[in-house]
Structures are given as structure tokens and as C-alpha cells.
PDB file of C-alpha atoms in Angstrom:
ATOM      1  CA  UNK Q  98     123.779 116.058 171.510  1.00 48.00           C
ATOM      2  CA  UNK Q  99     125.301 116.631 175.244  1.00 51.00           C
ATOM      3  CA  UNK Q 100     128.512 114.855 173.861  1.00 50.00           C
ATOM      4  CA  UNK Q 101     128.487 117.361 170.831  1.00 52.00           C
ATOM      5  CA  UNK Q 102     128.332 119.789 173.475  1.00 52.00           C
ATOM      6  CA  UNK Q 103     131.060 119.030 175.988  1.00 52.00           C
ATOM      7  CA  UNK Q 104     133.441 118.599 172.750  1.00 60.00           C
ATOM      8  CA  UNK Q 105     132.520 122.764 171.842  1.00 67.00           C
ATOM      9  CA  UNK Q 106     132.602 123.604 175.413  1.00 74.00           C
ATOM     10  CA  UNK Q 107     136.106 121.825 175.436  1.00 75.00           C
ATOM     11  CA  UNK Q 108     137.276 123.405 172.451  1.00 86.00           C
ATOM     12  CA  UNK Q 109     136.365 126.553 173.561  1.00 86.00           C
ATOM     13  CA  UNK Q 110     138.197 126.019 177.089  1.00 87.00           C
ATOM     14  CA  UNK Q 111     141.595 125.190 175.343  1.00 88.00           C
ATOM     15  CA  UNK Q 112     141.269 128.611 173.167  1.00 89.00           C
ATOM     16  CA  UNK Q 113     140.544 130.401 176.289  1.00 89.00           C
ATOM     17  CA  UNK Q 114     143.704 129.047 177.966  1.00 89.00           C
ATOM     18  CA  UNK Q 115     145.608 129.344 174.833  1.00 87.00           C
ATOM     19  CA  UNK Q 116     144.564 132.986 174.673  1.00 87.00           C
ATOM     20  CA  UNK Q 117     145.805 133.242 178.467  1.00 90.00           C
ATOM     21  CA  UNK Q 118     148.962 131.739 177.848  1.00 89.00           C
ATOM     22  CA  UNK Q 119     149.746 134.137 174.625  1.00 88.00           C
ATOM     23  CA  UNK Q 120     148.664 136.843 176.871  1.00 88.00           C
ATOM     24  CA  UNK Q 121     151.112 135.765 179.237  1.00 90.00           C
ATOM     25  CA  UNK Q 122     154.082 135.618 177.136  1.00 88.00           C
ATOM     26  CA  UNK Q 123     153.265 138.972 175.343  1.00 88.00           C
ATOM     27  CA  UNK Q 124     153.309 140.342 179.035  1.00 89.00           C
ATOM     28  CA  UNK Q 125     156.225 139.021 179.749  1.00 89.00           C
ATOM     29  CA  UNK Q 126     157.830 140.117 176.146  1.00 87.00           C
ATOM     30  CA  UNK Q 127     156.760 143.621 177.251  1.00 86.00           C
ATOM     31  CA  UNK Q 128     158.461 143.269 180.844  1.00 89.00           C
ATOM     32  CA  UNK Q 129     161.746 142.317 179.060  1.00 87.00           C
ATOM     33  CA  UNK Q 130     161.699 144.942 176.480  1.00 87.00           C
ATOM     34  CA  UNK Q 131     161.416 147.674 179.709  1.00 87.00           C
ATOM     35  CA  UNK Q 132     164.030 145.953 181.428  1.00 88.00           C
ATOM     36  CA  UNK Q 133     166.689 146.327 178.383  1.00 88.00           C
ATOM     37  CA  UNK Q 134     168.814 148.970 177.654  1.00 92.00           C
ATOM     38  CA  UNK Q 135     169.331 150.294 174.107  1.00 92.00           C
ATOM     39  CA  UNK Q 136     172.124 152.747 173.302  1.00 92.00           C
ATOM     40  CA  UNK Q 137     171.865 155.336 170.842  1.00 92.00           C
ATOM     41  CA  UNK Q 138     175.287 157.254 169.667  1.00 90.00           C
ATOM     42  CA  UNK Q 139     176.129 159.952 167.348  1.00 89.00           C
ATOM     43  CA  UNK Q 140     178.922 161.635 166.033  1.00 83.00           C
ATOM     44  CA  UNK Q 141     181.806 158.804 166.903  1.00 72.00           C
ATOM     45  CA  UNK Q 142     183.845 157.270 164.619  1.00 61.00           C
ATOM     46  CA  UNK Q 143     184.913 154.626 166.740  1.00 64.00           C
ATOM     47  CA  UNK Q 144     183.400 152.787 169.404  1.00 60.00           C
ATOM     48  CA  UNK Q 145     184.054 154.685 173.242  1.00 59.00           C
ATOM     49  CA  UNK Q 146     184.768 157.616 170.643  1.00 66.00           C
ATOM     50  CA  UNK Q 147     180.812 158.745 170.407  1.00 66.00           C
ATOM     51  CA  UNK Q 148     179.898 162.336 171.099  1.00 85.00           C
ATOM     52  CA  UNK Q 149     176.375 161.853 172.303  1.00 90.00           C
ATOM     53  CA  UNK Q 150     175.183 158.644 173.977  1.00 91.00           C
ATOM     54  CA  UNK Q 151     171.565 158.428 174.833  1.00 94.00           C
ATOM     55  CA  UNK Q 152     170.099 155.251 176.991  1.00 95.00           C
ATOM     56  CA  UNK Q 153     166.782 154.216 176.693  1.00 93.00           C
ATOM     57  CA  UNK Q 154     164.777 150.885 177.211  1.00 91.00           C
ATOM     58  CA  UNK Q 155     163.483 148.739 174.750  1.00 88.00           C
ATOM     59  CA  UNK Q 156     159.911 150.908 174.681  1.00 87.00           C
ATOM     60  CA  UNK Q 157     161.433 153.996 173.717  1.00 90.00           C
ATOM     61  CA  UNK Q 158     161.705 155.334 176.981  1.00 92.00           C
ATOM     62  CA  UNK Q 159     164.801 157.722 176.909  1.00 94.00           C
ATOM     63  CA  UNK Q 160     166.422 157.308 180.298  1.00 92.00           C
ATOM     64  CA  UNK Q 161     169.890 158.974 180.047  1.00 93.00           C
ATOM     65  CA  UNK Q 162     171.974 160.870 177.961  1.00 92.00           C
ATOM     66  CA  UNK Q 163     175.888 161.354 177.870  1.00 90.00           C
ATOM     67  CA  UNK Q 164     177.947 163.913 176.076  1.00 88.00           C
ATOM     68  CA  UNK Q 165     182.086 162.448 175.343  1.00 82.00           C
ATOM     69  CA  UNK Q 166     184.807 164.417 176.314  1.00 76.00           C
ATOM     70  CA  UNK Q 167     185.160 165.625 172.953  1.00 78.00           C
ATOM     71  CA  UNK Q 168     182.113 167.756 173.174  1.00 81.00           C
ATOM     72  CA  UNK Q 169     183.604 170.429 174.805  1.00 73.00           C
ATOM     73  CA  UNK Q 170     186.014 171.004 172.286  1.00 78.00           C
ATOM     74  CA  UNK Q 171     183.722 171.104 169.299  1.00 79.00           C
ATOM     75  CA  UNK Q 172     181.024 172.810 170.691  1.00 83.00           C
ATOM     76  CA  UNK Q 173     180.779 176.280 172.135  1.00 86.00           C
ATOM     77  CA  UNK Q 174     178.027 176.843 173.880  1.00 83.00           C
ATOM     78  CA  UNK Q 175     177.993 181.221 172.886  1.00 87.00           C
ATOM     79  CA  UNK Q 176     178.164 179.986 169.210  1.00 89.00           C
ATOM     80  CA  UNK Q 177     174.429 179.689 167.591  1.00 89.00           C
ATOM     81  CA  UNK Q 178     175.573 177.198 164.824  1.00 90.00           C
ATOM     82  CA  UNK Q 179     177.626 175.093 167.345  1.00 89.00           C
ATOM     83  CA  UNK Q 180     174.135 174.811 169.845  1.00 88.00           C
ATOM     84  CA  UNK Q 181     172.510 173.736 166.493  1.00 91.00           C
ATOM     85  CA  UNK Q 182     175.185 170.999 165.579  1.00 89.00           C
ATOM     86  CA  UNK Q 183     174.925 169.838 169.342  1.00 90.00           C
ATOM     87  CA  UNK Q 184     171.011 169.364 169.036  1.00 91.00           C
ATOM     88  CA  UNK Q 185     171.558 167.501 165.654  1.00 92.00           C
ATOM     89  CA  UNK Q 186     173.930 165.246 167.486  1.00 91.00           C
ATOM     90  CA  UNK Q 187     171.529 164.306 170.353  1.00 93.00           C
ATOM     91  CA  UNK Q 188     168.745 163.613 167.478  1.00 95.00           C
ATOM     92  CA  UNK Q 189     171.043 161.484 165.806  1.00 94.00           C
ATOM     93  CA  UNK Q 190     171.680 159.184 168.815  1.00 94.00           C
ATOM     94  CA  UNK Q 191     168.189 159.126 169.563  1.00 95.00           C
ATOM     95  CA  UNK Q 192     166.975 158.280 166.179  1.00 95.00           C
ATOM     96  CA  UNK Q 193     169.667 155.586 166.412  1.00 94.00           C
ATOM     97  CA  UNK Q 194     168.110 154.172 169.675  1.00 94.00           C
ATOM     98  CA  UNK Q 195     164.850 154.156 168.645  1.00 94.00           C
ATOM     99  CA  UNK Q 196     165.782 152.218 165.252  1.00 94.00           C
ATOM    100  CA  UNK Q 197     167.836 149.649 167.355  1.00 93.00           C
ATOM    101  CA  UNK Q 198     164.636 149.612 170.198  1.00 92.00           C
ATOM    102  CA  UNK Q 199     162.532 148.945 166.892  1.00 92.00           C
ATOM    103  CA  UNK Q 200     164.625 145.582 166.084  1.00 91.00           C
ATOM    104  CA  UNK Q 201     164.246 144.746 169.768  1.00 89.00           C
ATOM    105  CA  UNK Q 202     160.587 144.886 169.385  1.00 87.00           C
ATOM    106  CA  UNK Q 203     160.007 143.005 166.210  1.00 89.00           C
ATOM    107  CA  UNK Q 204     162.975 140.167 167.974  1.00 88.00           C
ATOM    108  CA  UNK Q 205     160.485 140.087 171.225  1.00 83.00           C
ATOM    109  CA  UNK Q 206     157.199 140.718 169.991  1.00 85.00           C
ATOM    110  CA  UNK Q 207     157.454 140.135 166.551  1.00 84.00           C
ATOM    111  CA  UNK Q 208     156.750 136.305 167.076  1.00 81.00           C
ATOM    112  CA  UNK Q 209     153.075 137.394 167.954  1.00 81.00           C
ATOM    113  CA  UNK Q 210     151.851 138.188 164.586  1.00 75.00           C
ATOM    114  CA  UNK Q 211     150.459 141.893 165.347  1.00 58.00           C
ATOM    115  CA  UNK Q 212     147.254 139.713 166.429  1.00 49.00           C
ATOM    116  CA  UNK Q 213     147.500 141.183 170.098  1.00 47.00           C
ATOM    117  CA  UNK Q 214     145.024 140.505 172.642  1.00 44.00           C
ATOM    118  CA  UNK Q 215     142.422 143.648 173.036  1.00 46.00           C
ATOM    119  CA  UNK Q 216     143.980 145.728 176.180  1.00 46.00           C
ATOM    120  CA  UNK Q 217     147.790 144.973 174.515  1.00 42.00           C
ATOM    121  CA  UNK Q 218     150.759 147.130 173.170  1.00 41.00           C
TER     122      UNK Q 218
END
């Protein structure tokens, strides 16, 4: 029976460090997705041509926005349905970030299955 025994206990080490080591890459998978940057646009027809630009990382985390020189010649400021377009703008570029930080996810962390470790995402 002791050999039956060291054969579970050794089983049961290797899932321990193979839970470790999926740990460790879904850490570092999370590190990476805060270090990227994800632009979100709006409102451009061409590339460099965007009215709003908003930066964020790969976790949603919305660390920048940018308004085109165009901007000040469509919107006025005084003028209630040109604030209104402005604000639809910037939640069009953010709604574009977060779909593009969404494909960043699933590319980094998609590999994991959704079985994360308790403690995770």
C-alpha cells in the first residue's frame, strides 16, 4: 500500500505545480493586458482623421482621451445639440476600445478555458 500511496501523493504534487504554473501564466496574461494600449476612435473617416481618440489598457482602464482638430469646427460648445453629438462621439470611441480590449482578452486569456484559479480575473 505505501507504494500506492507515494504514486497519489505524486500525482497530487504534479497538479499542485501544474495549478501554480497556470496561475503563473494567467498572472502574467493579466500583467500584459495592463501594460497594452488599446485605442478607441470615433467619428473619422480616415485613419489620423478621428474626432475622438480615447486610450485605455487592455482591462478597460480608460487612460486618455483626445479630441482632433476638427472638433472645434463641428462642435460649439453654447449649442445643446452640438454638446450632445460631442458626448455621442466620446461613447463611440469608448465602446470601440472596449470591443477591441475584449479581443485582447479572449487573444491573452482566452487560452485558459474560463476555468480560472479561485482569487483570479
Amino acid at each position: 500500500m505505501a507504494g500506492y500511496r507515494g504514486g497519489m501523493n505524486g500525482n497530487m504534487n504534479n497538479l499542485v505545480k501544474q495549478a501554480q504554473k497556470l496561475q503563473e501564466q494567467m498572472q502574467e496574461a493579466e500583467k500584459e493586458l495592463e501594460e497594452l494600449e488599446v485605442v478607441g476612435t470615433s467619428g473619422g473617416g480616415e485613419e489620423g482623421d478621428e474626432t475622438v481618440v480615447i486610450y485605455m489598457n487592455g482591462k478597460k482602464i480608460i487612460n486618455g482621451v483626445e479630441f482632433g482638430s476638427k472638433i472645434s469646427q463641428m462642435v460649439d460648445l453654447s449649442d445643446e445639440e452640438d454638446v450632445e453629438m460631442l458626448e455621442d462621439l466620446i461613447l463611440a470611441a469608448i465602446n470601440d476600445g472596449y470591443k477591441k480590449a475584449d479581443e485582447l482578452y479572449q487573444e491573452k486569456m482566452g487560452k485558459f478555458g474560463g476555468a480560472g484559479l479561485p482569487g483570479m480575473m
